[in-house]
Short mmCIF file of N, CA, C and O in Angstrom, two decimals:
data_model
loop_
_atom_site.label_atom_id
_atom_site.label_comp_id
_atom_site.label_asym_id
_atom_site.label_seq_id
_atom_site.Cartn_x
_atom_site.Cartn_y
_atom_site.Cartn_z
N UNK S 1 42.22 35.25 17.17
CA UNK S 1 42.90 35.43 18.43
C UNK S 1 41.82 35.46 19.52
O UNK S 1 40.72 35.95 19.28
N UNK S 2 42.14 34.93 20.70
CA UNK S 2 40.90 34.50 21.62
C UNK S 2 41.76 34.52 22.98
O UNK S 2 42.86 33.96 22.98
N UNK S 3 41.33 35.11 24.05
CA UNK S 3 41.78 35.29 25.17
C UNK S 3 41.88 33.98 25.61
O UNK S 3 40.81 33.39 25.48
N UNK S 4 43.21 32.96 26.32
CA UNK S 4 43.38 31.94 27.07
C UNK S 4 43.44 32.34 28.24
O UNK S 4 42.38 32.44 28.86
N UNK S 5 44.50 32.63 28.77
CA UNK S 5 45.03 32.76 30.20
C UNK S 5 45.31 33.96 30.63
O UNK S 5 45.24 34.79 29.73
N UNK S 6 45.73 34.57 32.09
CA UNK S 6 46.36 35.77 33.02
C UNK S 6 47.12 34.64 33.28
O UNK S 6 46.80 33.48 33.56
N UNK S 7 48.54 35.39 33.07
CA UNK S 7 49.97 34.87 33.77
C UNK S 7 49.74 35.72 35.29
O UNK S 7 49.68 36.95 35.38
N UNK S 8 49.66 35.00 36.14
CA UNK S 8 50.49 36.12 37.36
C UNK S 8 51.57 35.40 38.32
O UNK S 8 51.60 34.21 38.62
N UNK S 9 52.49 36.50 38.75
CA UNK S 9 53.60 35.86 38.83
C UNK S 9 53.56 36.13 40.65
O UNK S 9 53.17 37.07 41.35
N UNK S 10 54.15 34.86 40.95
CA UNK S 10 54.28 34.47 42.93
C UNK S 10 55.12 34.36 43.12
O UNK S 10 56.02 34.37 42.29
N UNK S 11 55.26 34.20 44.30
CA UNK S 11 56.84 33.35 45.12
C UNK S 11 56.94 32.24 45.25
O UNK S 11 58.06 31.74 45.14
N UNK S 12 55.87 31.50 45.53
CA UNK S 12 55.23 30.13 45.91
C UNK S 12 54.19 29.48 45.02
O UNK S 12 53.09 29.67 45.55
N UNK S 13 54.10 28.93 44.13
CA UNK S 13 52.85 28.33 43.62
C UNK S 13 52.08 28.05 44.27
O UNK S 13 51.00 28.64 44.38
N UNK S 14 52.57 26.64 45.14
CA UNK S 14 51.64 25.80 45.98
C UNK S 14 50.90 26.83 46.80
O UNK S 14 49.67 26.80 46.79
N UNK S 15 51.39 27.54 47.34
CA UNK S 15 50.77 28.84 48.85
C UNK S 15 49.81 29.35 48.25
O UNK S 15 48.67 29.34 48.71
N UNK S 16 50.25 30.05 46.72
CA UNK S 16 49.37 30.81 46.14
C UNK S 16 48.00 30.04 45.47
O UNK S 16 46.86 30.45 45.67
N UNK S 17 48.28 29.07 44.80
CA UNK S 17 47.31 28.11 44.51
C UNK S 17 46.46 27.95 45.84
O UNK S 17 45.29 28.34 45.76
N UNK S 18 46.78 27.57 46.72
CA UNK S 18 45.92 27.31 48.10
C UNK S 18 45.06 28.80 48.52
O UNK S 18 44.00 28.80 49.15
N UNK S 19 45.86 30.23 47.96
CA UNK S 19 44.97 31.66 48.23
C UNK S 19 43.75 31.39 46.98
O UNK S 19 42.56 31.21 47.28
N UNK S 20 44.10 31.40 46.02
CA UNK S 20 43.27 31.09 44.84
C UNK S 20 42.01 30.24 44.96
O UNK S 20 40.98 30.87 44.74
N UNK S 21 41.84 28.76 45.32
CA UNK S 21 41.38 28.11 46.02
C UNK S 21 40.15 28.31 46.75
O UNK S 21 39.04 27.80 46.60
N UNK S 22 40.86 29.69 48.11
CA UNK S 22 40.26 30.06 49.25
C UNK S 22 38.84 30.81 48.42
O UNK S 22 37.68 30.66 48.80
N UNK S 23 39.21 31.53 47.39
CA UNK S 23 38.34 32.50 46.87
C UNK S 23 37.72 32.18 45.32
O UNK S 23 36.72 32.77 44.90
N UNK S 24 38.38 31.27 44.61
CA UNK S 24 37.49 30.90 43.55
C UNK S 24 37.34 28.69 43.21
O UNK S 24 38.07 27.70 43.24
N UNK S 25 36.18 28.98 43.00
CA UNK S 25 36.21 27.13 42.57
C UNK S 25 37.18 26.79 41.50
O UNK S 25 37.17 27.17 40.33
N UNK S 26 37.73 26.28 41.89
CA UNK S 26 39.30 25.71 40.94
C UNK S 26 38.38 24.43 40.72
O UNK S 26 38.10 23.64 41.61
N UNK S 27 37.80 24.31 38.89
CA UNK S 27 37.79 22.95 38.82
C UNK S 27 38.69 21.89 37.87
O UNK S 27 38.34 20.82 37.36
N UNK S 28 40.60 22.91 37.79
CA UNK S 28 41.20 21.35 37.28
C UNK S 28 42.23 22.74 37.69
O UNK S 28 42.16 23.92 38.03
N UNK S 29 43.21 21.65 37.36
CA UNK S 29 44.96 22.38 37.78
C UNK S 29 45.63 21.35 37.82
O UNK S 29 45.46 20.38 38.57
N UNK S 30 46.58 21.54 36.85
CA UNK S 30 47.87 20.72 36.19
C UNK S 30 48.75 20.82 37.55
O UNK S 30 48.58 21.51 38.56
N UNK S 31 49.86 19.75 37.18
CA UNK S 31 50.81 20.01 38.36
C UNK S 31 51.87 21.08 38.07
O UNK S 31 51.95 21.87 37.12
N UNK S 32 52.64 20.91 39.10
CA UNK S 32 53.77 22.25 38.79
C UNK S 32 54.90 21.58 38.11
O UNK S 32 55.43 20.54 38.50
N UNK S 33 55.25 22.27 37.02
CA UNK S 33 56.29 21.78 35.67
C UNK S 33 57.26 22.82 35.94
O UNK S 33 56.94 23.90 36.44
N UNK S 34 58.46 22.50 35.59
CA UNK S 34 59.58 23.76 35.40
C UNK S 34 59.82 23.94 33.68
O UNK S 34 59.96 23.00 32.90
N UNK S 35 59.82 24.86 33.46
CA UNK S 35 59.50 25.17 31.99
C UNK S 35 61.34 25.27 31.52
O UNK S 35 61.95 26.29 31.86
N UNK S 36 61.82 24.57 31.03
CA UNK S 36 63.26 24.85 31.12
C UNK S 36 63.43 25.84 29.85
O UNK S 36 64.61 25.88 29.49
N UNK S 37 62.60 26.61 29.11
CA UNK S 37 62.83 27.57 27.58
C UNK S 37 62.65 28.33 28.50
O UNK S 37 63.49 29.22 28.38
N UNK S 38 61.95 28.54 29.49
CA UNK S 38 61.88 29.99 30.25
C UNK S 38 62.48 30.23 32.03
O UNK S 38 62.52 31.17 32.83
N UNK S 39 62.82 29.00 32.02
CA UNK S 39 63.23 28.85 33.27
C UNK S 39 62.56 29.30 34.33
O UNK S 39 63.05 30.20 35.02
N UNK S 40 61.29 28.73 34.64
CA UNK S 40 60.37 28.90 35.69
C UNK S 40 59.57 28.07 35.97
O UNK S 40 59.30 27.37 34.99
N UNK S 41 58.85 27.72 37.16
CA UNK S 41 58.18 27.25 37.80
C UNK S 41 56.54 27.32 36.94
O UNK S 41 56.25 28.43 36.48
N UNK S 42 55.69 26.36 36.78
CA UNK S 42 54.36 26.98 36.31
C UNK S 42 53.16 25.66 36.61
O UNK S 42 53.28 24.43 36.61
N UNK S 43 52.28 26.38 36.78
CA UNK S 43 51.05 25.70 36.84
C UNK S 43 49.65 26.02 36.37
O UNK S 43 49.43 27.23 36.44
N UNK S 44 48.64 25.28 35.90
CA UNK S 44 47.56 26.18 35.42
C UNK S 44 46.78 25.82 36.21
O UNK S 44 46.89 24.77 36.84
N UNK S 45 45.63 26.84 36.34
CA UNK S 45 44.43 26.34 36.85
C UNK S 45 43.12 26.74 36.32
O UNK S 45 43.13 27.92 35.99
N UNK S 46 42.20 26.26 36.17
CA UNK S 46 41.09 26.29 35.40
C UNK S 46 39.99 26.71 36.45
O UNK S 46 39.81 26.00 37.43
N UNK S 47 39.18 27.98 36.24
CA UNK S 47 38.02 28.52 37.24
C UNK S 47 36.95 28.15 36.68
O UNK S 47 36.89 28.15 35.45
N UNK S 48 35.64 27.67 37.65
CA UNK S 48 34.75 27.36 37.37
C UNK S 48 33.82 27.85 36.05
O UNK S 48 32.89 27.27 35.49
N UNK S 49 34.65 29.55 35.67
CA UNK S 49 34.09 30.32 35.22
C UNK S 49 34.40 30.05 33.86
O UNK S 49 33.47 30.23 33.07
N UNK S 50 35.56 29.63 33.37
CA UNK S 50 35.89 29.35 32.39
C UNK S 50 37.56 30.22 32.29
O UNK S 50 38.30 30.17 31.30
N UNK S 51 37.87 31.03 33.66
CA UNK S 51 38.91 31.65 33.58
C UNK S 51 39.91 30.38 33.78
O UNK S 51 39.92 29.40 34.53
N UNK S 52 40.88 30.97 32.57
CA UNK S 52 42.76 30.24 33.41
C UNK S 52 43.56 30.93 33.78
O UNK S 52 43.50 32.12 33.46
N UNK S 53 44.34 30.58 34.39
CA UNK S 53 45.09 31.76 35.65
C UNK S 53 46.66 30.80 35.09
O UNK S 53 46.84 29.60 34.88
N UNK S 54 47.16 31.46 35.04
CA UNK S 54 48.49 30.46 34.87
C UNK S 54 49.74 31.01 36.21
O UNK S 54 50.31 32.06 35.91
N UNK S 55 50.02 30.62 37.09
CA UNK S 55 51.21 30.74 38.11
C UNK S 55 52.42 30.76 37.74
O UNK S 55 52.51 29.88 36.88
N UNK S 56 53.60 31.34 37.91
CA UNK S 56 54.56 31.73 37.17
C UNK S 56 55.39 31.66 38.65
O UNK S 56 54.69 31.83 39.64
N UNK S 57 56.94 31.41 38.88
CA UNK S 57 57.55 31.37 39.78
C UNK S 57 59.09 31.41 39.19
O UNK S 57 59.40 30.69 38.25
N UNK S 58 59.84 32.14 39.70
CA UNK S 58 61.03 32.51 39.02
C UNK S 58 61.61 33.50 39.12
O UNK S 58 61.17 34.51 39.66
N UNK S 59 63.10 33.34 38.41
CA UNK S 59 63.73 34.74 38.10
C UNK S 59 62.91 35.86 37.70
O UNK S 59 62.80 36.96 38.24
N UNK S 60 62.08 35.16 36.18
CA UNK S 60 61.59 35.91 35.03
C UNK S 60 60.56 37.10 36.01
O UNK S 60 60.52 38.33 35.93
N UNK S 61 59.84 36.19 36.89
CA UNK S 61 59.08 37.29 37.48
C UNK S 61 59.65 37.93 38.84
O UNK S 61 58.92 37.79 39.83
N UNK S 62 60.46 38.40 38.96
CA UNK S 62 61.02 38.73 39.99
C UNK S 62 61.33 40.09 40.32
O UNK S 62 61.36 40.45 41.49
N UNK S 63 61.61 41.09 39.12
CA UNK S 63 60.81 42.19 39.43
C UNK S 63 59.62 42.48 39.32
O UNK S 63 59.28 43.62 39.65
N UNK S 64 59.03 41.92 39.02
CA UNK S 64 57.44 42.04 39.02
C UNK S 64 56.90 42.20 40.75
O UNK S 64 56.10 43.00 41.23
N UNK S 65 57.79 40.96 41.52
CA UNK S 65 57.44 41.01 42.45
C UNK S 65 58.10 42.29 43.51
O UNK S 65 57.60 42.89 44.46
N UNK S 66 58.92 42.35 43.11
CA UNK S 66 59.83 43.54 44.24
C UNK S 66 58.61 44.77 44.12
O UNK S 66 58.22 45.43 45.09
N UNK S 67 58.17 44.91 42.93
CA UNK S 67 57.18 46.37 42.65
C UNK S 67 55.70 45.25 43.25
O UNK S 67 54.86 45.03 42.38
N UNK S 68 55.50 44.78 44.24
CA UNK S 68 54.39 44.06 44.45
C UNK S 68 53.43 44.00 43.19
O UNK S 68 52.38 44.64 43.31
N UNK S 69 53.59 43.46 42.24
CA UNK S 69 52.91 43.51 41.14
C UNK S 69 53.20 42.01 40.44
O UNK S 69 54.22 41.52 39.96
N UNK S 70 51.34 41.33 40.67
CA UNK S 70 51.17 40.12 40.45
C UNK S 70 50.45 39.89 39.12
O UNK S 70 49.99 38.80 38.78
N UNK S 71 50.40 40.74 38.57
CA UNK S 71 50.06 40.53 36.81
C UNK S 71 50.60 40.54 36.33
O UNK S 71 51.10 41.66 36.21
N UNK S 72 51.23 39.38 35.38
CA UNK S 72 52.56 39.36 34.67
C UNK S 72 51.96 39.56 33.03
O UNK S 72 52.38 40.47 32.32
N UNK S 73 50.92 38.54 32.54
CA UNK S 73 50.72 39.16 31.23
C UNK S 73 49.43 38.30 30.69
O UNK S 73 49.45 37.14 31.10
N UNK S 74 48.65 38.52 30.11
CA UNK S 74 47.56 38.57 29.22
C UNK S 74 48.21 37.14 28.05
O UNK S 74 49.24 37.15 27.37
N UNK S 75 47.24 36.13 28.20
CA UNK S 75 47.87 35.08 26.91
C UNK S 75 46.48 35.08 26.09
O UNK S 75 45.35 34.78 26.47
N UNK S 76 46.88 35.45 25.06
CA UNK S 76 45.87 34.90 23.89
C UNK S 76 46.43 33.55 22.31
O UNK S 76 47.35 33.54 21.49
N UNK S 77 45.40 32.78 22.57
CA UNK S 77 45.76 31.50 21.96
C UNK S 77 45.16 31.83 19.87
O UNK S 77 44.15 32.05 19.21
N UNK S 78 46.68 31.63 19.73
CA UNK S 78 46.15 32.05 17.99
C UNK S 78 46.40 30.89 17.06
O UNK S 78 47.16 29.99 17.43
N UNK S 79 45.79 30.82 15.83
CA UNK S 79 45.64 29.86 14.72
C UNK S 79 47.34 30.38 14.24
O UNK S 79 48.22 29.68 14.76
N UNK S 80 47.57 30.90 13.82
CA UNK S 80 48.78 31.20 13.05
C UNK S 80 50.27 32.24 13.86
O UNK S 80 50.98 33.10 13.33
N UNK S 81 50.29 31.84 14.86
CA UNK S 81 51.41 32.48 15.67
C UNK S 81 52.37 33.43 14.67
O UNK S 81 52.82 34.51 15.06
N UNK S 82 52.59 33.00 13.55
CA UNK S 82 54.00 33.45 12.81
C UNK S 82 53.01 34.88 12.35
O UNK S 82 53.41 36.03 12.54
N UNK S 83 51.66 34.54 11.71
CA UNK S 83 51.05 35.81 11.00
C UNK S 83 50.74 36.78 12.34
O UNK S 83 50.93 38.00 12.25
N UNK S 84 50.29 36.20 13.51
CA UNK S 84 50.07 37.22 14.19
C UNK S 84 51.61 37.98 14.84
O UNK S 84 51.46 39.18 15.10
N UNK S 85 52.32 37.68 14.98
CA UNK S 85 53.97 37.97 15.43
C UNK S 85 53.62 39.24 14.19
O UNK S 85 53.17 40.28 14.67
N UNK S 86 53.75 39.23 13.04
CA UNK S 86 54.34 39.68 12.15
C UNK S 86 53.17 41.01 12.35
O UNK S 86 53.67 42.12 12.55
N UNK S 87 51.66 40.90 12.28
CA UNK S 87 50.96 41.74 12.46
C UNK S 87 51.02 42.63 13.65
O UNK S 87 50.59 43.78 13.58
N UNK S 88 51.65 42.04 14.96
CA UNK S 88 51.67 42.81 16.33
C UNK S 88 52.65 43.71 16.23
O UNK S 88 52.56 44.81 16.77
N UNK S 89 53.82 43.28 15.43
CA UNK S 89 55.11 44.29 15.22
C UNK S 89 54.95 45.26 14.46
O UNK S 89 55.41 46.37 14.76
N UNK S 90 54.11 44.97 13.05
CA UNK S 90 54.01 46.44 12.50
C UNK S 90 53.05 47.06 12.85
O UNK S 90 52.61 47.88 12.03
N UNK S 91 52.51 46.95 13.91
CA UNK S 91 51.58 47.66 14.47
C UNK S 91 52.10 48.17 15.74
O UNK S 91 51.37 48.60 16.63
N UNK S 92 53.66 48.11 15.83
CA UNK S 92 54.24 49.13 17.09
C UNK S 92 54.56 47.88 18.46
O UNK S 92 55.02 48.35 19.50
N UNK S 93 54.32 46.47 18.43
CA UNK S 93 54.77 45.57 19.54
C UNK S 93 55.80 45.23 19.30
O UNK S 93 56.04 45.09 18.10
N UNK S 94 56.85 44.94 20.25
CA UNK S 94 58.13 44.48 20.27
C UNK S 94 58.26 43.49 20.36
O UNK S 94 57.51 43.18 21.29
N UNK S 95 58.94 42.27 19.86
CA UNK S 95 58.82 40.86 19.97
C UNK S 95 59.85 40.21 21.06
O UNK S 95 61.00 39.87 20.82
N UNK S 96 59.14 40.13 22.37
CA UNK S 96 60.69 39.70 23.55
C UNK S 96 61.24 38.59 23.53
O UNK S 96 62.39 38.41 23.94
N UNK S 97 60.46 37.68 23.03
CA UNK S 97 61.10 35.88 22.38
C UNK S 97 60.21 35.29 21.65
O UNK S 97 58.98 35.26 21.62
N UNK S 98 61.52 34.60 20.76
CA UNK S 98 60.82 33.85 19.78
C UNK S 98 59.73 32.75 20.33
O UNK S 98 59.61 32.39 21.50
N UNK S 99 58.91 32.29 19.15
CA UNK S 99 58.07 31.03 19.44
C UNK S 99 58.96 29.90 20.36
O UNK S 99 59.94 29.42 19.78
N UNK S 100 58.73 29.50 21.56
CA UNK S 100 59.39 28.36 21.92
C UNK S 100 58.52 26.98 21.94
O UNK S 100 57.40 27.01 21.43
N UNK S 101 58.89 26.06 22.37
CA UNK S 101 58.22 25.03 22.60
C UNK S 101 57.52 25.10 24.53
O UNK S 101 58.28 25.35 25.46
N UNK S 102 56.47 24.91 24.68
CA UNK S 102 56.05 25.59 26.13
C UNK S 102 55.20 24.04 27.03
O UNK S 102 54.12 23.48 26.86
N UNK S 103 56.39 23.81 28.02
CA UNK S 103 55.88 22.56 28.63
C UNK S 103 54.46 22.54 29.23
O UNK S 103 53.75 21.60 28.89
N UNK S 104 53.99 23.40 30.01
CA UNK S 104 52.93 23.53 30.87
C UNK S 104 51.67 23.19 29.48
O UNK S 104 50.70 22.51 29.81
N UNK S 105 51.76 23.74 27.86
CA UNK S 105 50.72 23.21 27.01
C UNK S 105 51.06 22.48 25.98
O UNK S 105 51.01 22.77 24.78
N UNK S 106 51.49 21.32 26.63
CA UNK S 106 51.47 19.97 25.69
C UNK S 106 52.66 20.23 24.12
O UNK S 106 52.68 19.72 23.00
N UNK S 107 53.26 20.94 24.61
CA UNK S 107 54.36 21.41 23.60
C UNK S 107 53.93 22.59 22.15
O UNK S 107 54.48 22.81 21.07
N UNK S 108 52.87 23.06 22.72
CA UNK S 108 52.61 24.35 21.69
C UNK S 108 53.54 25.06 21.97
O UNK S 108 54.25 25.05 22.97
N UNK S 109 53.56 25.63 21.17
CA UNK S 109 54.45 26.83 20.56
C UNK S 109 53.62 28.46 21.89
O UNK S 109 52.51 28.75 22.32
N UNK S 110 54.91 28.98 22.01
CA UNK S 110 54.05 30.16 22.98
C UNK S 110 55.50 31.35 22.25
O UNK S 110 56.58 31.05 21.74
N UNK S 111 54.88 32.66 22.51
CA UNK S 111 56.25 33.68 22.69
C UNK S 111 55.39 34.76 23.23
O UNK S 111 54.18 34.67 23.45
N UNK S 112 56.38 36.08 23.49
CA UNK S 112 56.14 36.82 24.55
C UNK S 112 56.39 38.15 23.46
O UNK S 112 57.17 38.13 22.50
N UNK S 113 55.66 39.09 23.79
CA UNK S 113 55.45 40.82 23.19
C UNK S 113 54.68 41.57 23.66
O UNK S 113 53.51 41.59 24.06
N UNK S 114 56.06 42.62 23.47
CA UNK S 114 55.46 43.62 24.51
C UNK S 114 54.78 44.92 23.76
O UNK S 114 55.19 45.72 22.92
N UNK S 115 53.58 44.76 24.47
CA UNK S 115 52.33 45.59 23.66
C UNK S 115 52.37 46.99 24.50
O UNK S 115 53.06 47.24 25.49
N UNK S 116 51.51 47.76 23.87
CA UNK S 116 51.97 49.43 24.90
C UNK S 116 50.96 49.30 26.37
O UNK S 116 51.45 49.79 27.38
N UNK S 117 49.52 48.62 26.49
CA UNK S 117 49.47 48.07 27.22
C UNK S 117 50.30 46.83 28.03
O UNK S 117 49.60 46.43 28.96
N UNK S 118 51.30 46.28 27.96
CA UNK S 118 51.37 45.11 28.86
C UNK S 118 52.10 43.89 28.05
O UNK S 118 52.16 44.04 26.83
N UNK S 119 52.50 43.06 28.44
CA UNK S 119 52.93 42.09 28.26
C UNK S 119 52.45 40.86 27.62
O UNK S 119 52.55 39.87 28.36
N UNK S 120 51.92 40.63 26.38
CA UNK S 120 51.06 39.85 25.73
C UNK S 120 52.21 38.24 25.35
O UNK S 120 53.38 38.24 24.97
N UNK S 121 51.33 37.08 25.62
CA UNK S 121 51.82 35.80 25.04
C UNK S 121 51.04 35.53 24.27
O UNK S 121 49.88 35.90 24.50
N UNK S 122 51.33 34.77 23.04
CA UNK S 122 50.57 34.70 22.32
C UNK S 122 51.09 33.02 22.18
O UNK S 122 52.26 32.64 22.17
N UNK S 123 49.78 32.13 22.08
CA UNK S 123 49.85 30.65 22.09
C UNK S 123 49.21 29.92 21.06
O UNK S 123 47.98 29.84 20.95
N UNK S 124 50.18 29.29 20.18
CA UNK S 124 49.58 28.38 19.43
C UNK S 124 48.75 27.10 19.47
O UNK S 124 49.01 26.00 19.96
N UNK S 125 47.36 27.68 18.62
CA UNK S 125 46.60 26.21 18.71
C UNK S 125 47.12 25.03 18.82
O UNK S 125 46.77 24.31 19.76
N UNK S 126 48.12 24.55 17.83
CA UNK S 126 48.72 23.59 17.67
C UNK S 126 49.85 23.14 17.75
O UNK S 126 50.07 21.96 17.46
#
């Protein structure tokens, strides 16, 4: 398991992408896809640093935003999605959706659990 991305969730991609921008070297960023398994808006962007930031726009994050709160969740990219699912739960994580198919990465497999810290995705290599 290996840290990929910070989901954080906006109102605006494009606006926010352009704040992002202002303050770090963006050197790649996909276009904006609507993810229809999750029904939202998304885009990635890649920091000079090696950080990815992934943009999120939607229902899904929408209380997130009312509590001004732009960290939606922590993605870590795993070899075996099904073994780690199974290890996060008996270890006390709740599983909020199954593996879907996830447009924004080339049709890997992604799902969502909620850890006692925070909101973890967990993304398949393949």
């Amino acid at each position: 398991m290996k840290p990929h991305h910070l989901g954080i969730a906006c109102h605006d991609i494009d606006a926010y992408c352009k704040k992002i921008e202002q303050i770090h070297n963006v050197v790649a960023k996909t276009e904006v896809l609507f993810d229809k398994e999750q029904q939202v808006n998304v885009q990635l962007l890649s920091l000079e640093d090696g950080t990815n930031l992934e943009l999120i726009s939607g229902k899904v994050v929408a209380g997130f935003l009312k509590k001004n709160v732009n960290l939606y969740h922590v993605c870590y990219e795993v070899e075996d999605i099904e073994f780690e699912i199974k290890k996060a739960i008996k270890n006390g994580a709740f599983l909020m959706s199954t593996p879907k198919i996830s447009a924004l990465f080339g049709g890997r497999k992604a799902c969502f659990l909620m850890f006692p810290y925070g909101l973890v995705e967990f993304l398949a290599t393949d």
